[in-house]
Amino acid sequence: MAELQEVQITEEKPLLPGQTPEVAKEAELADRILLDQGQTHSVETPYGSITFTVYGTPKPKRPAILTYHDVGLNYKSCFQPLFQFADMQEIIQNFVRVHVDAPGMEEGAPVFPLGYQYPSLDQLADMIPCILQYLNFSTIIGVGVGAGAYVLSRYALTHPDTVEGLVLINIDPNAKGWMDWAAHKLTGLTSSIPEMILGHLFSQEELSGNSELIQKYRNIITHAPNLENIELYWNSYNNRRDLNFERGSDITLKCPVMLVVGDQAPHEDAVVECNSKLDPTQTSFLKMADSGGQPQLTQPGKLTEAFKYFLQGMGYMASSCMTRLSRSRTASLTSAASLDGNRSRSRTLSQSSESGPLPSGPPGHTMEVSC
């Protein structure tokens, strides 16, 4: 019987001609290391080529985590502090990750030729099915920031069956109005493209403080070798269409959604408005204190904790242990009831994190968590 079992194993995973078991094991280890370091791919789409990097191996019956970055950044500068955070490792061990770089934003990307027509944000969303088809992935959990949050939302509207959940940071679902256009044009007369993008990414308080983080990202954007490409992405973002979210209508996100914004972020009002337009039974709103305009950079621990609870609410990682953050602090929760689409008076709760995970909002309620 032992010999029969050995034959079955050999037939299931045959060695290459002349390959010893030791060599096969080394090759498997090398493949694993390569996956941990990430594999970068490019795929052609109807709107041009797009580059993405895959980490980990697909898990049976689990979606991929797919990220999309904001203007002025690429997947590394936008998400690396979050996904390299210690407590995030438990999450990424359970999901394969796909980090998408918008066209021309990947490291080493050549500058597009003069007159190149950059894809609209709607067209960027239409590129995502090509990525999933290439990887043979059926569903995703999207994590997007700013322009990337808009792209993933647009994709979820047109392909709802392939999106299991969305984490949307700094989303502005509205097209620019005439007043916004006037202000944008006036700012463009007195500010450079890098400064305008920095004003999109960070609050005025952060920019005035000129912290080490601000200096780092100002240097990244100002001296970017693909600054012309970044400007094209920036223009596409400013020409976005209205997503037309409306609570109770067919034009809405049908998956669980976590909206995230910093308490000093330039997009706070837009995210609050977006929250009022989505299904309150499917949406949680996380307003993060002391996080500025980029919570995934400045508060990766708090965002990791919230993301873990979000995944648990979707039925994944039910046996996950609490993060160090949740064991060491008390969460302050605010639950806001919604009546006929309008926000009613809110009640404030205090709950010890040691008593368990953050509670899910009851039907008709949206959880607002101030960390």
C-alpha positions as a Python dict, from the first residue, in 0.01 Angstrom:
ca = {
    (1, 'M'): (0, 0, 0),
    (2, 'A'): (289, 235, 78),
    (3, 'E'): (433, 175, -269),
    (4, 'L'): (94, 241, -428),
    (5, 'Q'): (64, 574, -246),
    (6, 'E'): (407, 679, -366),
    (7, 'V'): (309, 602, -723),
    (8, 'Q'): (-8, 811, -690),
    (9, 'I'): (185, 1112, -560),
    (10, 'T'): (439, 1081, -838),
    (11, 'E'): (170, 1064, -1102),
    (12, 'E'): (-12, 1364, -958),
    (13, 'K'): (298, 1588, -964),
    (14, 'P'): (544, 1427, -1208),
    (15, 'L'): (906, 1535, -1201),
    (16, 'L'): (1065, 1675, -1512),
    (17, 'P'): (1293, 1436, -1699),
    (18, 'G'): (1616, 1395, -1504),
    (19, 'Q'): (1486, 1602, -1212),
    (20, 'T'): (1551, 1468, -862),
    (21, 'P'): (1309, 1528, -571),
    (22, 'E'): (1565, 1767, -417),
    (23, 'V'): (1580, 1977, -735),
    (24, 'A'): (1200, 1982, -758),
    (25, 'K'): (1175, 2102, -398),
    (26, 'E'): (1426, 2381, -464),
    (27, 'A'): (1231, 2487, -775),
    (28, 'E'): (907, 2499, -572),
    (29, 'L'): (1080, 2710, -306),
    (30, 'A'): (1213, 2945, -572),
    (31, 'D'): (861, 2986, -713),
    (32, 'R'): (731, 3064, -364),
    (33, 'I'): (997, 3331, -307),
    (34, 'L'): (914, 3485, -645),
    (35, 'L'): (546, 3500, -554),
    (36, 'D'): (627, 3664, -219),
    (37, 'Q'): (832, 3928, -401),
    (38, 'G'): (554, 3988, -650),
    (39, 'Q'): (519, 3907, -1016),
    (40, 'T'): (461, 4197, -1254),
    (41, 'H'): (249, 4147, -1564),
    (42, 'S'): (119, 4366, -1845),
    (43, 'V'): (-194, 4294, -2045),
    (44, 'E'): (-335, 4460, -2354),
    (45, 'T'): (-683, 4608, -2328),
    (46, 'P'): (-906, 4800, -2573),
    (47, 'Y'): (-766, 5120, -2418),
    (48, 'G'): (-397, 5032, -2412),
    (49, 'S'): (-164, 4827, -2194),
    (50, 'I'): (-196, 4810, -1816),
    (51, 'T'): (55, 4682, -1563),
    (52, 'F'): (-21, 4503, -1236),
    (53, 'T'): (176, 4312, -973),
    (54, 'V'): (52, 3992, -809),
    (55, 'Y'): (155, 3879, -461),
    (56, 'G'): (78, 3539, -312),
    (57, 'T'): (-114, 3247, -452),
    (58, 'P'): (-491, 3228, -515),
    (59, 'K'): (-688, 3076, -228),
    (60, 'P'): (-981, 2843, -305),
    (61, 'K'): (-1319, 3013, -281),
    (62, 'R'): (-1163, 3345, -182),
    (63, 'P'): (-1158, 3667, -382),
    (64, 'A'): (-842, 3854, -471),
    (65, 'I'): (-768, 4187, -302),
    (66, 'L'): (-726, 4434, -589),
    (67, 'T'): (-589, 4782, -523),
    (68, 'Y'): (-600, 5098, -732),
    (69, 'H'): (-394, 5404, -639),
    (70, 'D'): (-458, 5778, -648),
    (71, 'V'): (-319, 6048, -878),
    (72, 'G'): (50, 6127, -834),
    (73, 'L'): (125, 5784, -688),
    (74, 'N'): (178, 5427, -798),
    (75, 'Y'): (85, 5111, -612),
    (76, 'K'): (403, 5115, -404),
    (77, 'S'): (394, 5478, -293),
    (78, 'C'): (20, 5455, -224),
    (79, 'F'): (-13, 5117, -51),
    (80, 'Q'): (327, 4990, 64),
    (81, 'P'): (308, 5132, 421),
    (82, 'L'): (-33, 4966, 466),
    (83, 'F'): (44, 4622, 326),
    (84, 'Q'): (385, 4604, 494),
    (85, 'F'): (236, 4686, 835),
    (86, 'A'): (294, 4402, 1080),
    (87, 'D'): (-71, 4332, 1163),
    (88, 'M'): (-162, 4332, 795),
    (89, 'Q'): (41, 4015, 740),
    (90, 'E'): (-239, 3798, 879),
    (91, 'I'): (-470, 3934, 612),
    (92, 'I'): (-237, 3906, 315),
    (93, 'Q'): (-154, 3546, 405),
    (94, 'N'): (-520, 3464, 342),
    (95, 'F'): (-569, 3648, 12),
    (96, 'V'): (-385, 3688, -315),
    (97, 'R'): (-321, 4056, -394),
    (98, 'V'): (-331, 4235, -728),
    (99, 'H'): (-185, 4587, -725),
    (100, 'V'): (-284, 4778, -1039),
    (101, 'D'): (-80, 5069, -1173),
    (102, 'A'): (-276, 5314, -1387),
    (103, 'P'): (-128, 5339, -1739),
    (104, 'G'): (205, 5520, -1738),
    (105, 'M'): (227, 5524, -1357),
    (106, 'E'): (434, 5208, -1308),
    (107, 'E'): (802, 5238, -1213),
    (108, 'G'): (1018, 5299, -1517),
    (109, 'A'): (720, 5383, -1739),
    (110, 'P'): (815, 5574, -2055),
    (111, 'V'): (659, 5915, -2112),
    (112, 'F'): (362, 5899, -2347),
    (113, 'P'): (415, 6069, -2683),
    (114, 'L'): (277, 6418, -2743),
    (115, 'G'): (-91, 6401, -2830),
    (116, 'Y'): (-150, 6066, -2658),
    (117, 'Q'): (-514, 6027, -2553),
    (118, 'Y'): (-511, 5908, -2194),
    (119, 'P'): (-802, 5679, -2095),
    (120, 'S'): (-1092, 5829, -1905),
    (121, 'L'): (-1165, 5694, -1557),
    (122, 'D'): (-1456, 5498, -1706),
    (123, 'Q'): (-1215, 5338, -1955),
    (124, 'L'): (-969, 5260, -1676),
    (125, 'A'): (-1252, 5072, -1505),
    (126, 'D'): (-1319, 4883, -1829),
    (127, 'M'): (-958, 4758, -1824),
    (128, 'I'): (-1009, 4560, -1504),
    (129, 'P'): (-1198, 4268, -1667),
    (130, 'C'): (-893, 4209, -1889),
    (131, 'I'): (-678, 4175, -1576),
    (132, 'L'): (-915, 3930, -1410),
    (133, 'Q'): (-950, 3727, -1730),
    (134, 'Y'): (-570, 3712, -1765),
    (135, 'L'): (-535, 3587, -1406),
    (136, 'N'): (-847, 3369, -1421),
    (137, 'F'): (-989, 3538, -1110),
    (138, 'S'): (-1365, 3549, -1071),
    (139, 'T'): (-1419, 3795, -783),
    (140, 'I'): (-1233, 4073, -601),
    (141, 'I'): (-1237, 4289, -291),
    (142, 'G'): (-1136, 4632, -413),
    (143, 'V'): (-925, 4881, -217),
    (144, 'G'): (-900, 5221, -384),
    (145, 'V'): (-781, 5569, -294),
    (146, 'G'): (-907, 5891, -455),
    (147, 'A'): (-911, 5843, -831),
    (148, 'G'): (-857, 5470, -773),
    (149, 'A'): (-1164, 5458, -548),
    (150, 'Y'): (-1367, 5615, -828),
    (151, 'V'): (-1233, 5362, -1084),
    (152, 'L'): (-1324, 5066, -862),
    (153, 'S'): (-1670, 5211, -792),
    (154, 'R'): (-1735, 5254, -1163),
    (155, 'Y'): (-1621, 4896, -1221),
    (156, 'A'): (-1851, 4769, -943),
    (157, 'L'): (-2149, 4945, -1100),
    (158, 'T'): (-2095, 4769, -1433),
    (159, 'H'): (-1973, 4433, -1298),
    (160, 'P'): (-2149, 4387, -961),
    (161, 'D'): (-2130, 4007, -970),
    (162, 'T'): (-1749, 4015, -960),
    (163, 'V'): (-1709, 4252, -662),
    (164, 'E'): (-1756, 4108, -312),
    (165, 'G'): (-1659, 4422, -123),
    (166, 'L'): (-1505, 4768, -157),
    (167, 'V'): (-1283, 4979, 67),
    (168, 'L'): (-1302, 5333, -72),
    (169, 'I'): (-1065, 5595, 70),
    (170, 'N'): (-1123, 5963, -15),
    (171, 'I'): (-1382, 5890, -283),
    (172, 'D'): (-1546, 6182, -459),
    (173, 'P'): (-1830, 6038, -671),
    (174, 'N'): (-1933, 6374, -813),
    (175, 'A'): (-1826, 6537, -1136),
    (176, 'K'): (-1676, 6883, -1110),
    (177, 'G'): (-1934, 7161, -1115),
    (178, 'W'): (-1886, 7502, -1274),
    (179, 'M'): (-1762, 7653, -948),
    (180, 'D'): (-1515, 7369, -906),
    (181, 'W'): (-1391, 7418, -1262),
    (182, 'A'): (-1345, 7791, -1206),
    (183, 'A'): (-1152, 7732, -885),
    (184, 'H'): (-942, 7462, -1056),
    (185, 'K'): (-855, 7692, -1347),
    (186, 'L'): (-769, 7979, -1114),
    (187, 'T'): (-545, 7754, -905),
    (188, 'G'): (-378, 7631, -1221),
    (189, 'L'): (-269, 7984, -1302),
    (190, 'T'): (-78, 8022, -978),
    (191, 'S'): (25, 7665, -886),
    (192, 'S'): (229, 7397, -1058),
    (193, 'I'): (90, 7053, -1136),
    (194, 'P'): (283, 6892, -846),
    (195, 'E'): (146, 7146, -599),
    (196, 'M'): (-209, 7098, -724),
    (197, 'I'): (-177, 6721, -686),
    (198, 'L'): (-29, 6758, -338),
    (199, 'G'): (-330, 6973, -249),
    (200, 'H'): (-550, 6686, -368),
    (201, 'L'): (-362, 6426, -162),
    (202, 'F'): (-304, 6613, 164),
    (203, 'S'): (-479, 6871, 379),
    (204, 'Q'): (-361, 7231, 396),
    (205, 'E'): (-263, 7175, 758),
    (206, 'E'): (-36, 6890, 655),
    (207, 'L'): (119, 7089, 371),
    (208, 'S'): (179, 7388, 599),
    (209, 'G'): (341, 7164, 861),
    (210, 'N'): (579, 7032, 595),
    (211, 'S'): (646, 6710, 786),
    (212, 'E'): (893, 6447, 674),
    (213, 'L'): (607, 6262, 503),
    (214, 'I'): (506, 6572, 305),
    (215, 'Q'): (865, 6640, 205),
    (216, 'K'): (899, 6280, 86),
    (217, 'Y'): (588, 6287, -132),
    (218, 'R'): (657, 6638, -261),
    (219, 'N'): (995, 6512, -375),
    (220, 'I'): (841, 6197, -531),
    (221, 'I'): (589, 6395, -737),
    (222, 'T'): (802, 6699, -822),
    (223, 'H'): (1092, 6490, -951),
    (224, 'A'): (887, 6211, -1107),
    (225, 'P'): (1041, 6116, -1444),
    (226, 'N'): (687, 6047, -1573),
    (227, 'L'): (536, 6378, -1458),
    (228, 'E'): (376, 6428, -1801),
    (229, 'N'): (193, 6096, -1757),
    (230, 'I'): (84, 6195, -1407),
    (231, 'E'): (-65, 6515, -1547),
    (232, 'L'): (-268, 6309, -1796),
    (233, 'Y'): (-408, 6092, -1514),
    (234, 'W'): (-481, 6410, -1317),
    (235, 'N'): (-674, 6556, -1613),
    (236, 'S'): (-877, 6237, -1650),
    (237, 'Y'): (-969, 6255, -1281),
    (238, 'N'): (-1081, 6616, -1314),
    (239, 'N'): (-1295, 6522, -1616),
    (240, 'R'): (-1471, 6234, -1439),
    (241, 'R'): (-1844, 6182, -1477),
    (242, 'D'): (-2087, 6181, -1187),
    (243, 'L'): (-2138, 5828, -1053),
    (244, 'N'): (-2502, 5922, -987),
    (245, 'F'): (-2533, 5720, -668),
    (246, 'E'): (-2885, 5738, -527),
    (247, 'R'): (-3008, 5557, -218),
    (248, 'G'): (-3286, 5314, -301),
    (249, 'S'): (-3224, 5323, -677),
    (250, 'D'): (-3063, 5071, -909),
    (251, 'I'): (-2756, 5295, -943),
    (252, 'T'): (-2580, 5200, -624),
    (253, 'L'): (-2308, 4973, -495),
    (254, 'K'): (-2462, 4635, -418),
    (255, 'C'): (-2169, 4491, -220),
    (256, 'P'): (-2050, 4572, 135),
    (257, 'V'): (-1864, 4904, 131),
    (258, 'M'): (-1633, 5069, 381),
    (259, 'L'): (-1586, 5442, 324),
    (260, 'V'): (-1273, 5588, 481),
    (261, 'V'): (-1162, 5949, 520),
    (262, 'G'): (-931, 6139, 751),
    (263, 'D'): (-1075, 6402, 981),
    (264, 'Q'): (-867, 6672, 809),
    (265, 'A'): (-882, 6531, 455),
    (266, 'P'): (-966, 6763, 165),
    (267, 'H'): (-1232, 6509, 56),
    (268, 'E'): (-1419, 6480, 386),
    (269, 'D'): (-1738, 6650, 261),
    (270, 'A'): (-1743, 6440, -57),
    (271, 'V'): (-1711, 6114, 138),
    (272, 'V'): (-1984, 6217, 382),
    (273, 'E'): (-2213, 6297, 88),
    (274, 'C'): (-2128, 5962, -75),
    (275, 'N'): (-2218, 5786, 250),
    (276, 'S'): (-2562, 5953, 246),
    (277, 'K'): (-2631, 5815, -102),
    (278, 'L'): (-2541, 5450, -42),
    (279, 'D'): (-2741, 5168, 116),
    (280, 'P'): (-2695, 5212, 494),
    (281, 'T'): (-2733, 4839, 556),
    (282, 'Q'): (-2432, 4770, 333),
    (283, 'T'): (-2213, 5069, 414),
    (284, 'S'): (-1982, 5153, 703),
    (285, 'F'): (-1825, 5496, 736),
    (286, 'L'): (-1485, 5527, 902),
    (287, 'K'): (-1368, 5877, 988),
    (288, 'M'): (-1013, 5853, 1118),
    (289, 'A'): (-869, 6104, 1362),
    (290, 'D'): (-514, 6231, 1322),
    (291, 'S'): (-479, 6073, 979),
    (292, 'G'): (-482, 6371, 743),
    (293, 'G'): (-543, 6320, 375),
    (294, 'Q'): (-388, 5973, 333),
    (295, 'P'): (-498, 5736, 613),
    (296, 'Q'): (-326, 5436, 454),
    (297, 'L'): (7, 5620, 492),
    (298, 'T'): (-36, 5790, 828),
    (299, 'Q'): (-256, 5542, 1020),
    (300, 'P'): (-191, 5194, 872),
    (301, 'G'): (-258, 5028, 1209),
    (302, 'K'): (-608, 5171, 1249),
    (303, 'L'): (-693, 5102, 887),
    (304, 'T'): (-565, 4744, 916),
    (305, 'E'): (-788, 4685, 1217),
    (306, 'A'): (-1092, 4826, 1037),
    (307, 'F'): (-1014, 4620, 727),
    (308, 'K'): (-993, 4304, 935),
    (309, 'Y'): (-1336, 4369, 1087),
    (310, 'F'): (-1470, 4445, 740),
    (311, 'L'): (-1347, 4107, 613),
    (312, 'Q'): (-1491, 3932, 917),
    (313, 'G'): (-1827, 4094, 845),
    (314, 'M'): (-1810, 3944, 496),
    (315, 'G'): (-1756, 3597, 644),
    (316, 'Y'): (-1379, 3576, 600),
    (317, 'M'): (-1117, 3532, 872),
    (318, 'A'): (-1378, 3458, 1137),
    (319, 'S'): (-1116, 3306, 1369),
    (320, 'S'): (-872, 3594, 1323),
    (321, 'C'): (-703, 3720, 1638),
    (322, 'M'): (-735, 4084, 1734),
    (323, 'T'): (-466, 4328, 1633),
    (324, 'R'): (-232, 4476, 1891),
    (325, 'L'): (-411, 4806, 1836),
    (326, 'S'): (-753, 4668, 1929),
    (327, 'R'): (-615, 4505, 2242),
    (328, 'S'): (-459, 4826, 2363),
    (329, 'R'): (-724, 5088, 2308),
    (330, 'T'): (-1093, 5163, 2349),
    (331, 'A'): (-1295, 5217, 2034),
    (332, 'S'): (-1533, 5509, 2027),
    (333, 'L'): (-1829, 5441, 1800),
    (334, 'T'): (-2098, 5665, 1666),
    (335, 'S'): (-2406, 5506, 1514),
    (336, 'A'): (-2613, 5731, 1293),
    (337, 'A'): (-2965, 5627, 1201),
    (338, 'S'): (-3100, 5709, 855),
    (339, 'L'): (-3463, 5806, 799),
    (340, 'D'): (-3595, 5870, 446),
    (341, 'G'): (-3240, 5919, 324),
    (342, 'N'): (-3166, 6194, 579),
    (343, 'R'): (-2932, 6168, 875),
    (344, 'S'): (-3110, 6176, 1212),
    (345, 'R'): (-2959, 6256, 1548),
    (346, 'S'): (-2673, 6023, 1639),
    (347, 'R'): (-2592, 5841, 1958),
    (348, 'T'): (-2243, 5779, 2086),
    (349, 'L'): (-2124, 5448, 2226),
    (350, 'S'): (-1806, 5348, 2405),
    (351, 'Q'): (-1706, 4986, 2389),
    (352, 'S'): (-1396, 4813, 2519),
    (353, 'S'): (-1212, 4653, 2229),
    (354, 'E'): (-1138, 4351, 2447),
    (355, 'S'): (-1507, 4261, 2454),
    (356, 'G'): (-1502, 4160, 2090),
    (357, 'P'): (-1504, 4298, 1739),
    (358, 'L'): (-1680, 4616, 1646),
    (359, 'P'): (-2053, 4546, 1617),
    (360, 'S'): (-2222, 4548, 1282),
    (361, 'G'): (-2479, 4818, 1224),
    (362, 'P'): (-2841, 4706, 1255),
    (363, 'P'): (-3063, 4725, 948),
    (364, 'G'): (-3118, 5084, 846),
    (365, 'H'): (-2809, 5210, 1025),
    (366, 'T'): (-2466, 5317, 911),
    (367, 'M'): (-2178, 5269, 1149),
    (368, 'E'): (-1949, 5567, 1186),
    (369, 'V'): (-1627, 5484, 1363),
    (370, 'S'): (-1398, 5759, 1489),
    (371, 'C'): (-1058, 5611, 1567),
}
